Coordinates of C-alpha atoms in Angstrom, one line a residue:
Chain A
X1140 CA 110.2 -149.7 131.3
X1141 CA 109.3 -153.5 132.0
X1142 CA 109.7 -154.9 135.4
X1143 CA 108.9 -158.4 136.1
X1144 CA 109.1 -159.1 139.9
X1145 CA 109.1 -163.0 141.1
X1146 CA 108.9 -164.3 144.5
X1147 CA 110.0 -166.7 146.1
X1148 CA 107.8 -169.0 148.7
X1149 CA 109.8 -172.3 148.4
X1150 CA 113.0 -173.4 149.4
X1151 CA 116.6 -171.2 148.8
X1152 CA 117.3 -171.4 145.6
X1153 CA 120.8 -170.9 145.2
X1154 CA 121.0 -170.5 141.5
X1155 CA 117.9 -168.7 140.0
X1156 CA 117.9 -167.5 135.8
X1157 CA 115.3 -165.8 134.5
X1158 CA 114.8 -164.6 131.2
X1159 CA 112.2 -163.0 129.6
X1160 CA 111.1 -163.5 126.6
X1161 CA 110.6 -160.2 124.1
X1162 CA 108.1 -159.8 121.8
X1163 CA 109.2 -159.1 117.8
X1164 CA 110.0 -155.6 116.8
X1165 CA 110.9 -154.6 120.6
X1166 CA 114.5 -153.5 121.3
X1167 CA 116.0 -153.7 124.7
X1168 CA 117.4 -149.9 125.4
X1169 CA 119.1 -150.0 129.0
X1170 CA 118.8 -152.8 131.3
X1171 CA 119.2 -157.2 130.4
X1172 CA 116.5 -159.4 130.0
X1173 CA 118.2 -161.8 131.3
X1174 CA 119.0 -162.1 135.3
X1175 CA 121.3 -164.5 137.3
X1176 CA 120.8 -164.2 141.0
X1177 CA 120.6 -166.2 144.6
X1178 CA 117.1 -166.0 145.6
X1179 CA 116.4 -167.1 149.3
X1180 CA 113.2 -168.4 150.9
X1181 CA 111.0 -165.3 151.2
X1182 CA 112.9 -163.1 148.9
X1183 CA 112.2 -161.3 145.8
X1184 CA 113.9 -160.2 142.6
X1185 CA 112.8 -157.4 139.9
X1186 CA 114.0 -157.6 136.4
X1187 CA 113.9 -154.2 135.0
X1188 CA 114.7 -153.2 131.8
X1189 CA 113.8 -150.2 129.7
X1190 CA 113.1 -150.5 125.8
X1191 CA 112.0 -149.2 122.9
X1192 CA 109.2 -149.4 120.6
X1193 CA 109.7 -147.8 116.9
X1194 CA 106.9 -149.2 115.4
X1195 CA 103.4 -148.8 115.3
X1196 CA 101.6 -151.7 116.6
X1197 CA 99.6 -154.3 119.1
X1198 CA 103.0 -155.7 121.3
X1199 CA 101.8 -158.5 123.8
X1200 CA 104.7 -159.6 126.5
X1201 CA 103.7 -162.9 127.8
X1202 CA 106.2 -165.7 128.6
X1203 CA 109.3 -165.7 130.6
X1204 CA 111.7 -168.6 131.0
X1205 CA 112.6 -169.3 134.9
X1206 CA 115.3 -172.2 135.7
X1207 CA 115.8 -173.2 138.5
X1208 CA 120.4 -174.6 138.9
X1209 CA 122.3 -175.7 141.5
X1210 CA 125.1 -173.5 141.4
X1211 CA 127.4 -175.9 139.0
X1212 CA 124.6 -176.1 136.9
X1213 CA 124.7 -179.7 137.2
X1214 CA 120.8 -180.0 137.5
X1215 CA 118.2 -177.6 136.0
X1216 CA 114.2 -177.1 136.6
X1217 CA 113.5 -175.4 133.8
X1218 CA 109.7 -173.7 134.0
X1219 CA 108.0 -171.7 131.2
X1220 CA 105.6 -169.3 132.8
X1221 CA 103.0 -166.6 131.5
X1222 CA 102.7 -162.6 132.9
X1223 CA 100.8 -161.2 130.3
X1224 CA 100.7 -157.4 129.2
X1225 CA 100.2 -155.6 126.2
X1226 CA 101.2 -152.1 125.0
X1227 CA 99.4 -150.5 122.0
X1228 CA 102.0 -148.3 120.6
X1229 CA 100.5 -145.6 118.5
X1230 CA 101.7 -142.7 115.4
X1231 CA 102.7 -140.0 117.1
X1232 CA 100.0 -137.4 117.8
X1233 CA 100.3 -134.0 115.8
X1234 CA 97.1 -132.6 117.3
X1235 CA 94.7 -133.7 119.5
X1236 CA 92.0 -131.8 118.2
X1237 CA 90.5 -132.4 115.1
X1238 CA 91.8 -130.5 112.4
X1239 CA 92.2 -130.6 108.4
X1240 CA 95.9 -129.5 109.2
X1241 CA 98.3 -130.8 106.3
X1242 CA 95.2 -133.1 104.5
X1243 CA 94.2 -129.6 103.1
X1244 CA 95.8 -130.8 99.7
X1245 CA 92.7 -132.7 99.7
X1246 CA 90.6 -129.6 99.1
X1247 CA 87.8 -131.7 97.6
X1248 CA 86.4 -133.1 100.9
X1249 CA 83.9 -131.6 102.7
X1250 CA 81.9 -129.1 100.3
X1251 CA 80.0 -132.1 98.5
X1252 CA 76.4 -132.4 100.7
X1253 CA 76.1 -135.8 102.0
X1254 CA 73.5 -138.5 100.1
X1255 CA 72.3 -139.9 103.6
X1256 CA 69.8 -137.8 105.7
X1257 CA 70.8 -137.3 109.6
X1258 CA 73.4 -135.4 109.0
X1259 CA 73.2 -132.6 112.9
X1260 CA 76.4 -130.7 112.3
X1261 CA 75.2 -127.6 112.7
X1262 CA 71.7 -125.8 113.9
X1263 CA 70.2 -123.8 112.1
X1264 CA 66.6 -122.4 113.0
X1265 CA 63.1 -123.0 115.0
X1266 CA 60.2 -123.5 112.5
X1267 CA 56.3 -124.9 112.6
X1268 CA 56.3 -128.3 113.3
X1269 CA 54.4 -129.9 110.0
X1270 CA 53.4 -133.9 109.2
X1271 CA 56.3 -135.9 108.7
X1272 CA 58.6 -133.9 110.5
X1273 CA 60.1 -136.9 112.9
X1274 CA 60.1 -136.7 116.8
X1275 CA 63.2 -136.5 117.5
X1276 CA 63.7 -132.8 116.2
X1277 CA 60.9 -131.9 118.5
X1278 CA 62.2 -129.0 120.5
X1279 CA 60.4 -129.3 123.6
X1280 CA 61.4 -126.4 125.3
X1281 CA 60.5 -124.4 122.8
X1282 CA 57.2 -126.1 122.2
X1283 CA 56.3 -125.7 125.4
X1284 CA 56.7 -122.1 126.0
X1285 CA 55.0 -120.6 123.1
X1286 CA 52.2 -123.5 123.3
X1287 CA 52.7 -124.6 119.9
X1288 CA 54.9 -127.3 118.4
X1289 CA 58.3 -126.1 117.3
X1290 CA 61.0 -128.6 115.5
X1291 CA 65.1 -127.6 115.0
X1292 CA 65.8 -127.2 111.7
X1293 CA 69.8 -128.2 110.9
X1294 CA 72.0 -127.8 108.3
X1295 CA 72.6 -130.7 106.1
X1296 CA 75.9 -133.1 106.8
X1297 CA 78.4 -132.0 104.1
X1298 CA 81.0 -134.6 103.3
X1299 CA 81.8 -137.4 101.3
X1300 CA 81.7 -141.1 102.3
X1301 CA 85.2 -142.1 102.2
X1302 CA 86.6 -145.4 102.4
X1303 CA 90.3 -146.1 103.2
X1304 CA 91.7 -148.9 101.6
X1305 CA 95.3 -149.8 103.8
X1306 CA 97.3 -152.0 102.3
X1307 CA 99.3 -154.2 105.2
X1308 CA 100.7 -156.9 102.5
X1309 CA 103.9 -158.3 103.5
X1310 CA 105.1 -157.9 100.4
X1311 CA 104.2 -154.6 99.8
X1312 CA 106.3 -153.6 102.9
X1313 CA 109.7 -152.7 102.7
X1314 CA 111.9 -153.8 105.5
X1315 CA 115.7 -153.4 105.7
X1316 CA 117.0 -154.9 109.0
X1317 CA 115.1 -153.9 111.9
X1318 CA 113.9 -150.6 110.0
X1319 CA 110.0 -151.1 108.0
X1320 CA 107.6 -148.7 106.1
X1321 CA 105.0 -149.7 108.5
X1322 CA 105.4 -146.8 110.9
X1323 CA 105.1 -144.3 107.9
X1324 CA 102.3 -146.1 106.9
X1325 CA 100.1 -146.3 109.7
X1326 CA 101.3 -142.3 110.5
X1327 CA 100.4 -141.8 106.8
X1328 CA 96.7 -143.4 107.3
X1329 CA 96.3 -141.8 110.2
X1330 CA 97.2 -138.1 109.2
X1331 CA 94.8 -139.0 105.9
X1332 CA 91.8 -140.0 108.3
X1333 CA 92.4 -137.1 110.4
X1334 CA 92.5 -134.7 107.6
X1335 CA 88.8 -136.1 106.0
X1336 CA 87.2 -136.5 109.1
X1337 CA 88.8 -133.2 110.5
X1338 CA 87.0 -131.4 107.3
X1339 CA 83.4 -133.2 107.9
X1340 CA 83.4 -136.5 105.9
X1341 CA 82.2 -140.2 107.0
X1342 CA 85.4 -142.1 106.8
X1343 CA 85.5 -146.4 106.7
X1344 CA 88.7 -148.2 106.7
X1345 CA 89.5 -151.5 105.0
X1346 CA 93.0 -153.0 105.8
X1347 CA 94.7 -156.0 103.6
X1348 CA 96.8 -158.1 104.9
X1349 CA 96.6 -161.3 107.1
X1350 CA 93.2 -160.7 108.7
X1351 CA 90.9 -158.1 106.6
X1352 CA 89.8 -155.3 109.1
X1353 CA 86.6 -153.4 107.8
X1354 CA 84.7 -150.3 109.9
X1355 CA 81.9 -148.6 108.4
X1356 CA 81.7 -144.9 107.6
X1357 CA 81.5 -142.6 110.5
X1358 CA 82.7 -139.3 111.6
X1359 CA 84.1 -137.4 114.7
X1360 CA 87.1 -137.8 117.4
X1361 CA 85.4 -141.0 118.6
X1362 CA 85.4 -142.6 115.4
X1363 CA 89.1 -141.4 114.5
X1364 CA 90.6 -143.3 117.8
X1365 CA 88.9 -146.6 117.1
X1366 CA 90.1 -145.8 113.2
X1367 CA 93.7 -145.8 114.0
X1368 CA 93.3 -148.3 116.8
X1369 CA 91.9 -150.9 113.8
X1370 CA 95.2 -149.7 111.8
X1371 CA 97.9 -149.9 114.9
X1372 CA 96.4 -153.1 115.6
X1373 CA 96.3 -155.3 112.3
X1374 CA 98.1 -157.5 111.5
X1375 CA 100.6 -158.0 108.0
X1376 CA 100.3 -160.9 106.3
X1377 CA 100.2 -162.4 103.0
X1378 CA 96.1 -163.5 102.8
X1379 CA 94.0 -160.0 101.7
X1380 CA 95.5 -158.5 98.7
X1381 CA 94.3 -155.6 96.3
X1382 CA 91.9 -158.0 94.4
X1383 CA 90.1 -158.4 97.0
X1384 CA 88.7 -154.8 97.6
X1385 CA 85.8 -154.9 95.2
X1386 CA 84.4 -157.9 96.9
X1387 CA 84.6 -156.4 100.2
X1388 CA 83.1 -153.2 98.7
X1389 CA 80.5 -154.9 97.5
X1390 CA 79.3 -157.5 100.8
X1391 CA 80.5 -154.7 103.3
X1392 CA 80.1 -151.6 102.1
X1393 CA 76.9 -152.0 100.3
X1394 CA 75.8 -148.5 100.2
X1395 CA 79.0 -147.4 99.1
X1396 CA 79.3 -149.7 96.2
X1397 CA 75.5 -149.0 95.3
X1398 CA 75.5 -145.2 95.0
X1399 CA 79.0 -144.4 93.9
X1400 CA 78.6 -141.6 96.2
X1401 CA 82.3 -141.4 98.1
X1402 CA 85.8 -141.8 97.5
X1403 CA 88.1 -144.4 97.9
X1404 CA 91.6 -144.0 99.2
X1405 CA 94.1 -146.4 98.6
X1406 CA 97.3 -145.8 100.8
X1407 CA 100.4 -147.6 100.3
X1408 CA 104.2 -147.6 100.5
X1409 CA 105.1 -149.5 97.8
X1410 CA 102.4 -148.5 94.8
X1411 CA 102.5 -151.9 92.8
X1412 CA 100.9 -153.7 89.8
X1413 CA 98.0 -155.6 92.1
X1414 CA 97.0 -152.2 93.3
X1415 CA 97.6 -150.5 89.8
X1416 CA 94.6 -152.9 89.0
X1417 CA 92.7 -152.8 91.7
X1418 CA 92.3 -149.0 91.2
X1419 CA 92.0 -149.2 87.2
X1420 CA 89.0 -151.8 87.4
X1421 CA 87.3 -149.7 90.1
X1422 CA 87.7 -146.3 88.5
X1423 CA 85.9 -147.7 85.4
X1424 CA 83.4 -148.7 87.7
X1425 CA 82.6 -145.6 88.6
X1426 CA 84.5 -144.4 92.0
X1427 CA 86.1 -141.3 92.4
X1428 CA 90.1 -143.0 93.4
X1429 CA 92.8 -141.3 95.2
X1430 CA 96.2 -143.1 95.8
X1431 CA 98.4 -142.0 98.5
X1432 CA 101.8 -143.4 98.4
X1433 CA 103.6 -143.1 101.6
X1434 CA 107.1 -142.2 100.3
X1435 CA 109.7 -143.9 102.7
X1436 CA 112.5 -143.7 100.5
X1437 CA 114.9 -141.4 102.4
X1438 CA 114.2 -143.6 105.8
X1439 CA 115.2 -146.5 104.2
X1440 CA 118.4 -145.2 102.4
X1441 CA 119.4 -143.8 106.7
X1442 CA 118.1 -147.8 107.3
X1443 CA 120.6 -149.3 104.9
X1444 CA 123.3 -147.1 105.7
X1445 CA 123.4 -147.7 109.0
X1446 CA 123.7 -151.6 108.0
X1447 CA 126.4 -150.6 105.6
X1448 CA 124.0 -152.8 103.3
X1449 CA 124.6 -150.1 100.5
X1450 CA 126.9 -146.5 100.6
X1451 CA 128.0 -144.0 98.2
X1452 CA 127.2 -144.2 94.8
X1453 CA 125.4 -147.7 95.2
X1454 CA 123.2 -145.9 97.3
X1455 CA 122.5 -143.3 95.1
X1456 CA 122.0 -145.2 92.1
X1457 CA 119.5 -147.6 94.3
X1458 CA 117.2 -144.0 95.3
X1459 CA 117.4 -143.5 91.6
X1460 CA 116.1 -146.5 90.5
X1461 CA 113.3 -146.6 93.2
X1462 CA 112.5 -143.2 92.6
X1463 CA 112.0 -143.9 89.0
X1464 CA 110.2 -147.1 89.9
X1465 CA 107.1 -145.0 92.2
X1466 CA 107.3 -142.5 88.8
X1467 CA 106.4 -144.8 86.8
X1468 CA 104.0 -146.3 88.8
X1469 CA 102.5 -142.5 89.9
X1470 CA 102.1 -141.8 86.1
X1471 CA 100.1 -144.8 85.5
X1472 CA 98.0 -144.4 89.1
X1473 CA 97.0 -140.9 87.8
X1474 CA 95.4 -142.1 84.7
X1475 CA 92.9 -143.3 87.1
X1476 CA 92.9 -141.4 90.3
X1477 CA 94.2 -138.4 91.7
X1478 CA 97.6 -139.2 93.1
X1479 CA 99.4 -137.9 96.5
X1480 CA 102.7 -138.6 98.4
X1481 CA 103.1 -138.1 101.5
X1482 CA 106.5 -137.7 103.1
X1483 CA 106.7 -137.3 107.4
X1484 CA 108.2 -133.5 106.6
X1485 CA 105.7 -132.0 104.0
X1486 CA 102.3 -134.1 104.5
X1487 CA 100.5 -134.8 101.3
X1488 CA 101.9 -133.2 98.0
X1489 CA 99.7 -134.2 95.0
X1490 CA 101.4 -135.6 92.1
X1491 CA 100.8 -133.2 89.3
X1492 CA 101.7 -130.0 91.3
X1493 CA 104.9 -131.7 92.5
X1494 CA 106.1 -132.1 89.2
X1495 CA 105.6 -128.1 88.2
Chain B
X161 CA 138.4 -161.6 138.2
X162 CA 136.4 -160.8 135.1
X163 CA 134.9 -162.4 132.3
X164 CA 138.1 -161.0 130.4
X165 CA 140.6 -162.0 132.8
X166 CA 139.3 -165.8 133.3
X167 CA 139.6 -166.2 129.4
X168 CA 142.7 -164.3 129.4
X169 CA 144.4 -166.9 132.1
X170 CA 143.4 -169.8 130.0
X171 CA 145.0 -168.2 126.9
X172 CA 148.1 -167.7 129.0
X173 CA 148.1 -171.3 130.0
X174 CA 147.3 -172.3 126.5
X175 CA 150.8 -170.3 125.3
X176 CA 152.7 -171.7 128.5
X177 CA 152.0 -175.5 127.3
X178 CA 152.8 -174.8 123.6
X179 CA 156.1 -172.9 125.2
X180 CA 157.1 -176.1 128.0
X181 CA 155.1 -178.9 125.8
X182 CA 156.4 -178.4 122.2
X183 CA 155.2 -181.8 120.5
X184 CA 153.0 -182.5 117.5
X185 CA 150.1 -183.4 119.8
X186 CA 150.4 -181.0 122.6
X187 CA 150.3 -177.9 119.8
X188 CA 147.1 -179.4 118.4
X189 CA 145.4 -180.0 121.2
X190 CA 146.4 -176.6 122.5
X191 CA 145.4 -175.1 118.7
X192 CA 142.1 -176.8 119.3
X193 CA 141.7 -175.0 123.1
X194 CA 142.0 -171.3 121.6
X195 CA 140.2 -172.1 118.8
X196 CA 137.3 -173.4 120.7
X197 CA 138.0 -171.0 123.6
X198 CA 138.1 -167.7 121.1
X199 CA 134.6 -169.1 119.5
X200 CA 133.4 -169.5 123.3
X201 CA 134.2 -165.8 123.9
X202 CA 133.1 -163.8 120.6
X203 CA 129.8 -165.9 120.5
X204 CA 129.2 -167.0 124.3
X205 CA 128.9 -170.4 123.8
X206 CA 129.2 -172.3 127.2
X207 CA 129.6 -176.0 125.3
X208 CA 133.0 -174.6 123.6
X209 CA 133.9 -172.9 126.4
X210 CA 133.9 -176.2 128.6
X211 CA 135.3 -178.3 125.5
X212 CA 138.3 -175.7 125.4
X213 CA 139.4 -176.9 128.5
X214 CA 138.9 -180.7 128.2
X215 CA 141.3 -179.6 124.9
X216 CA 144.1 -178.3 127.1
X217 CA 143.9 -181.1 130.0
X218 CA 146.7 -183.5 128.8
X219 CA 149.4 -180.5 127.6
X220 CA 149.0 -178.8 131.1
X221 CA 149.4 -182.0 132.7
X222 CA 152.5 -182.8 130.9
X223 CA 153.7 -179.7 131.7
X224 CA 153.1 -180.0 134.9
X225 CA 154.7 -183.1 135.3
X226 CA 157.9 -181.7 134.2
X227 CA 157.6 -180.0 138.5
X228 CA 155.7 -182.8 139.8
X229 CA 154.7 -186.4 139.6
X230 CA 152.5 -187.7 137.4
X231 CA 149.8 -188.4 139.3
X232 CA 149.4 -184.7 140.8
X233 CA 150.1 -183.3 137.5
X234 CA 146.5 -184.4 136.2
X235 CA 145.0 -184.2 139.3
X236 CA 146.2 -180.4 139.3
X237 CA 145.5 -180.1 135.8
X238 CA 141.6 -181.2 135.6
X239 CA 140.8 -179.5 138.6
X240 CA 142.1 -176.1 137.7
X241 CA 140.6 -176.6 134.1
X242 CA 137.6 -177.2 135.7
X243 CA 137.6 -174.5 137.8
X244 CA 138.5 -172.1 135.4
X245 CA 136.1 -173.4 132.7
X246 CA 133.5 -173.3 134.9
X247 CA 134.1 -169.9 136.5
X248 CA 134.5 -168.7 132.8
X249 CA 130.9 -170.8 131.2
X250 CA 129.5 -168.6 134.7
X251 CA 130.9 -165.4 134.0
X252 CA 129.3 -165.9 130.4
X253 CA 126.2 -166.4 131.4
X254 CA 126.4 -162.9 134.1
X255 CA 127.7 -161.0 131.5
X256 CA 124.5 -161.2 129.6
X257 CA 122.4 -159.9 132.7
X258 CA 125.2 -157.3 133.3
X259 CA 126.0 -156.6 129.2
X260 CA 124.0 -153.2 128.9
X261 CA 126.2 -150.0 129.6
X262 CA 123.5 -148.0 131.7
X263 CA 122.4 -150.9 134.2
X264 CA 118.9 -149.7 135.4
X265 CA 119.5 -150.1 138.9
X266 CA 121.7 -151.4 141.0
X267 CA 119.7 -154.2 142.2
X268 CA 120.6 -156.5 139.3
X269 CA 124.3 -155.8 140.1
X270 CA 124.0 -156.4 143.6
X271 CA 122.4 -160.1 143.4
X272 CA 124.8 -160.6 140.5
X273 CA 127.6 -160.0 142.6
X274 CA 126.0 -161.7 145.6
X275 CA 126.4 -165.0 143.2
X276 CA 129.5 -164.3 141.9
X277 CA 130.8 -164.3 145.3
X278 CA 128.8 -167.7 146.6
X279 CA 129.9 -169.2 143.4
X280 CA 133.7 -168.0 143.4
X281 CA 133.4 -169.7 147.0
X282 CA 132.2 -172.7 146.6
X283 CA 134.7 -173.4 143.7
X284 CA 137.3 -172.8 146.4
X285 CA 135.7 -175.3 148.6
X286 CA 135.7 -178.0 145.5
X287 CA 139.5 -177.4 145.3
X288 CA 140.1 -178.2 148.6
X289 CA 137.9 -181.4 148.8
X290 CA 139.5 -182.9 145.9
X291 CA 142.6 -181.8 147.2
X292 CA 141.6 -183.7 150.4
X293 CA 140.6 -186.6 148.4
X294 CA 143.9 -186.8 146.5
X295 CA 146.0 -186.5 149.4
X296 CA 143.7 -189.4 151.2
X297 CA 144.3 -191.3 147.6
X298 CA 147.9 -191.0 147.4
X299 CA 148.3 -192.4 150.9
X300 CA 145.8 -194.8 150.8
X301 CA 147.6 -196.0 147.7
X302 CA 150.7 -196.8 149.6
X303 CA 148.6 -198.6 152.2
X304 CA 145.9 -200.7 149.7
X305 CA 145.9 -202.1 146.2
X306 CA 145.6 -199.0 143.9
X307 CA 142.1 -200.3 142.3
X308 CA 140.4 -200.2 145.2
X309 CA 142.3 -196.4 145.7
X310 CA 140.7 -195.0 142.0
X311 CA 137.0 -197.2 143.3
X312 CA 137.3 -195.2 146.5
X313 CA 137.7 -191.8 144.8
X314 CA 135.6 -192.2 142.5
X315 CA 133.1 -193.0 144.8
X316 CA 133.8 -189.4 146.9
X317 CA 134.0 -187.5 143.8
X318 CA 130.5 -188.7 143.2
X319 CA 128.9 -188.5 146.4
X320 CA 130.4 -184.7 146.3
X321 CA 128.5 -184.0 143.1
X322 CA 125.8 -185.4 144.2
X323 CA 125.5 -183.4 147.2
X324 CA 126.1 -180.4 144.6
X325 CA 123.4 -181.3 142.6
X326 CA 120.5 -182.3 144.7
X327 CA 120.5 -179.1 147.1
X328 CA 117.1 -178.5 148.9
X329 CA 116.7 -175.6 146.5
X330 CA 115.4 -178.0 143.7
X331 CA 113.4 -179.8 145.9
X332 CA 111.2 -177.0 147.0
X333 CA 110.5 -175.1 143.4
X334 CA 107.2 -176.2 143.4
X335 CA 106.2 -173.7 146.0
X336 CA 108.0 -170.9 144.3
X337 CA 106.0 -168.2 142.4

């Protein structure tokens, strides 16, 4: 619900038309946003509509049109005014705790021991303190009731260091009217992150697309909110394509690139010959590649029927085609990484056991 | 009278002067009213709204001159084009405030029918000052040359729009927030 209340301090005004203006991608679902009233000295007028938000995103409301008639409209004050606000509209939620839930397919992550030392998962034991062991495992409780210095012992981190590659291209989008594959993409990204994390693993997140959003490797609830609000937030665009990755890799995620040590995962909706690339050159290189293709084909069949764009057998022969399209494309992806679809119903299906 | 009804009235005119009017000129100027006045409607265009009615001014007056004299017959026929023009070119604009099916509350209905009201008034009062003005006219112009008649009603008819369109309300929107 939006409400946008002016007042007025001046004169009557006898003619008063405001308008506000909507954001892209926002759709007005009860209510105007456009008002036509008599405002008198003193009085005020709320301008209330109600509307709907299908896709993931950073929405900003901001200016508003107010003009100002005599009530032939034979003279206008026309006056462009700001009210900012902003609504960060996310995936839906499918559990607030952290939990490998329908990533499982990935059964890889989390039994490989992490390369970096820190790792405090889980405690394990009190033992002698001996040279070299640092400060902060000091337990000074312990230490000081049995007069002798005592450090925790832990278990090593287990995980991999992940790195999600997003790719936001225009381009690489589909879009049929109003509908777009963004939503599944950024639900797709999201259930992926939750799913490594949720099973112990650092996870970093590169997104492509008009501005290049990088975050380092890191783990827990924390670092999963300001992961997807780096996705919900960025922007498409046309600028950061799939060539780009191993150049990021490489000045941002040194430690990544140096080692080898983690796993990147490429998530798409339409797998394509830049990414097909992208993936090849970098699997030679040396990392372990997953593609995850976010399969939107069904939502965008509902999409163009509801335009009447296609029906019946054009339809069908259109999911054929695009069906054999992200085959041919999945065949040629697995040569080089394990490959994944996910659909909003069943989560992640790899591609091999699909096709037994 | 709604949105529907206003455009409806000026279709029925338009079929009345192709009826009482039937010359070459008269059917395409009253061709080029509906046309305009349909486009208008569908896409809510104010400009072809008003146009539609400049369209229909001379085959209303000629039918009307077949009742009365000449000089009423366009006086009656530009003002009640106007009138109905502009109640219709307002109505389009209300209906976009009032267009959703579930209006969210009632407060946007109110004010909207609050200047609907002051707005079907005030045409009411224009009627009767141009009424006024014609009536002073028509005996002025057995009294005086008629020149200085048309001078002297023009003059009105300005002063009248002028008081229309320089209310207070304008002059104080600097104040508003």
């Amino acid at each position: 619900m939006v409400e946008l209340t002016i007042t007025n301090d001046g004169d009557d005004i006898e003619r008063l038309v405001l308008e506000d203006v909507l954001p892209p991608g926002v759709v007005v679902k009860r209510g105007s946003t456009l008002m036509v009233c008599v405002l008198k000295r003193g009085k005020r007028a709320t301008l209330r509509y109600e509307v709907s938000l299908n896709e993931p995103g950073d929405v900003h409301f901001g200016p508003y049109v107010l003009r100002v008639q005599s009530l032939f409209r034979l003279t206008e004050k026309r006056f462009d005014l700001v009210a900012p606000a902003a609504i960060k509209i996310y995936p839906r939620f499918f559990s607030r705790k952290i939990l490998a839930s329908r990533a499982k397919a990935l059964s890889f992550a989390g039994s490989a021991p992490s390369r970096y030392k820190g790792g405090r998962l889980e405690f394990m034991n009190i033992r002698g303190h001996v040279y070299g062991d640092p400060v902060r495992d000091i337990n000074w409780k312990a230490s000081a009731r049995l007069g002798k210095r005592l450090v925790n012992e832990w278990h090593a981190e287990r995980g991999l260091d992940c790195i999600m590659i997003v790719d936001l291209l225009r381009a690489d989008i589909p879009r049929v009217g109003a509908w777009s594959g963004r939503p599944a993409l950024i639900s797709s990204s999201y259930e992926l992150a939750h799913g490594l994390i949720g099973s112990g693993n650092r996870l970093g997140l590169l997104v492509l697309g008009q501005t290049p959003i990088k975050l380092q490797p890191g783990f827990g609830s924390r670092h999963l909110r300001v992961l997807l609000d780096r996705i919900v937030t960025a922007q498409e665009g046309t600028v950061w394509n799939a060539s780009n990755v191993e150049e990021f890799l490489r000045s941002f995620f040194r430690r990544q690139y140096r080692f080898r040590g983690g796993a990147l995962f490429f998530v798409t909706t339409t797998p394509n010959a830049d990414l097909l690339n992208a993936v090849r050159t970098l699997a030679a290189k040396g990392f372990s590649c997953h593609t995850i293709i976010a399969n939107t084909l069904e939502d965008e069949a509902e999409a163009l029927t509801e335009l009447r764009g296609a029906e019946g057998t054009t339809l069908a022969v259109g999911k054929r085609v695009a069906r054999a399209e992200t085959e041919w494309f999945e065949k040629r992806f697995e040569q080089y990484s394990k490959v994944f679809e996910w659909t909003r119903n069943s989560g992640f299906v790899e591609y091999g056991r699909r096709l037994q | 009278m709604t949105r529907k009804g206003t455009a409806a009235l000026l279709y029925f005119i338009a079929a009345l002067c192709v009826v009482l009017y039937p010359t070459t000129i008269g059917f395409a100027l009253t061709i080029g009213c509906v046309t305009l006045l349909t486009l208008g409607y569908r896409f809510r265009v104010d400009f072809a709204l008003v146009l539609s009615g400049w369209f229909l001014y001379f085959p209303l007056a000629a039918v009307l001159s077949i009742f009365f004299g000449q000089f009423w017959s366009f006086l009656a026929s530009g003002t009640v084009l106007v009138m109905i023009t502009e109640r219709l070119s307002f109505q389009n604009q209300l209906s976009f405030a009032l267009e959703s099916s579930v209006v969210i509350d009632t407060e946007v209905k109110r004010l909207a029918e609050e200047i609907s009201g002051m707005h079907a008034r005030r045409l009411i009062q224009l009627v009767i000052l141009v009424t006024i003005i014609g009536v002073l006219s028509a005996l002025g112009a057995l009294l005086f040359s008629t020149v200085s008649v048309l001078i002297l009603a023009s003059v009105l008819i300005l002063i009248i729009f002028g008081i229309y369109a320089t209310r207070p309300s304008i002059r104080g929107t600097e104040n508003s927030s």
